[in-house]
């Protein structure tokens, strides 16, 4: 069984390939998983925000989860599936199902639709954590959910549930994380938000980053530099990446579309279609993407 200590390093959120008609492209999904599992990531997570989870139906989600768990079974990386249901009862059932399917970890997006009370959200988080024994990455994304939680409130979860991991992606996250870790020093923290604050979070006690998946090789390089004490090289590479991700993170749908287009232009997925409503890229965006692929020498599949 995967332990909390194994939930570290570079753990991308997997994009969902669609055909130009908007159907799930399982051929591209297989190809994407094969690519990601071979570039040095520590884990992969499916059904995050970057997976366009609100745009999937239940049958698609179940099929994709089964493929994801089976395809990555012997790849030496942890496989996490995200629980995004706003009903506590449904979230608990799905968490148990994913654990029984063989998922190594879960990610939990707490409910925010119709602004539930803090007590209701805390009960939801507790119910999912108590339903499973595998690590659960509790996601704190107030920019996307509009739901603030204080470091002290999050620390209470850490103290009560040793198999909880915390994906902190408020903007900025560093001061929040430092205050959280002061109150829960044994807590295990990851950072999302495209890795904008990746190095600051690692220096503050974070264990890894959960970015998108279209240029994960760059995050792997940064993390490896940091691990062996090559902090100058890590900083230089991160600072070269930063202007791109700062621009693309202006809106979630924007960076989701950018990541899809990068994957398509690299030949990893066939089409860069995002289910609607989505974001339309300009010709300037396309030019920037091509420059980005060239600048970072990202491999392009031609076969």
PDB file of C-alpha atoms in Angstrom, residues 19 34-35 57 60 64 85 89 96 104 114 117 122 135 146 173 182 211 219 235-236 238 253 272 285 294-295:
ATOM      1  CA  UNK A  19     -12.205  13.927 -30.357  1.00  0.00           C
ATOM      2  CA  UNK A  34       2.169   5.960 -21.567  1.00  0.00           C
ATOM      3  CA  UNK A  35       3.987   9.249 -22.158  1.00  0.00           C
ATOM      4  CA  UNK A  57     -20.793  11.944 -17.411  1.00  0.00           C
ATOM      5  CA  UNK A  60     -17.213   8.150 -18.874  1.00  0.00           C
ATOM      6  CA  UNK A  64     -11.635   6.376 -17.496  1.00  0.00           C
ATOM      7  CA  UNK A  85     -19.015  15.117  -5.608  1.00  0.00           C
ATOM      8  CA  UNK A  89     -23.034  10.237   0.620  1.00  0.00           C
ATOM      9  CA  UNK A  96     -14.744   3.390  -1.360  1.00  0.00           C
ATOM     10  CA  UNK A 104      -3.271   4.269  -4.459  1.00  0.00           C
ATOM     11  CA  UNK A 114     -24.626  26.757  -2.723  1.00  0.00           C
ATOM     12  CA  UNK A 117     -21.494  25.854   6.135  1.00  0.00           C
ATOM     13  CA  UNK A 122     -15.679  19.667   7.706  1.00  0.00           C
ATOM     14  CA  UNK A 135      -3.931   8.651   1.473  1.00  0.00           C
ATOM     15  CA  UNK A 146     -14.800  30.693  -3.206  1.00  0.00           C
ATOM     16  CA  UNK A 173       0.162  29.911  -0.802  1.00  0.00           C
ATOM     17  CA  UNK A 182       3.489  25.744  12.404  1.00  0.00           C
ATOM     18  CA  UNK A 211       0.796  20.911 -12.110  1.00  0.00           C
ATOM     19  CA  UNK A 219       8.794  20.282 -13.399  1.00  0.00           C
ATOM     20  CA  UNK A 235      15.681  28.624  -9.786  1.00  0.00           C
ATOM     21  CA  UNK A 236      16.955  29.515 -13.261  1.00  0.00           C
ATOM     22  CA  UNK A 238      11.714  27.881 -12.863  1.00  0.00           C
ATOM     23  CA  UNK A 253     -10.218  27.424 -18.850  1.00  0.00           C
ATOM     24  CA  UNK A 272      -6.936  19.748 -28.553  1.00  0.00           C
ATOM     25  CA  UNK A 285      -1.423  32.195 -28.180  1.00  0.00           C
ATOM     26  CA  UNK A 294      10.926  25.002 -28.966  1.00  0.00           C
ATOM     27  CA  UNK A 295      12.531  26.959 -26.103  1.00  0.00           C
TER      28      UNK A 295
END
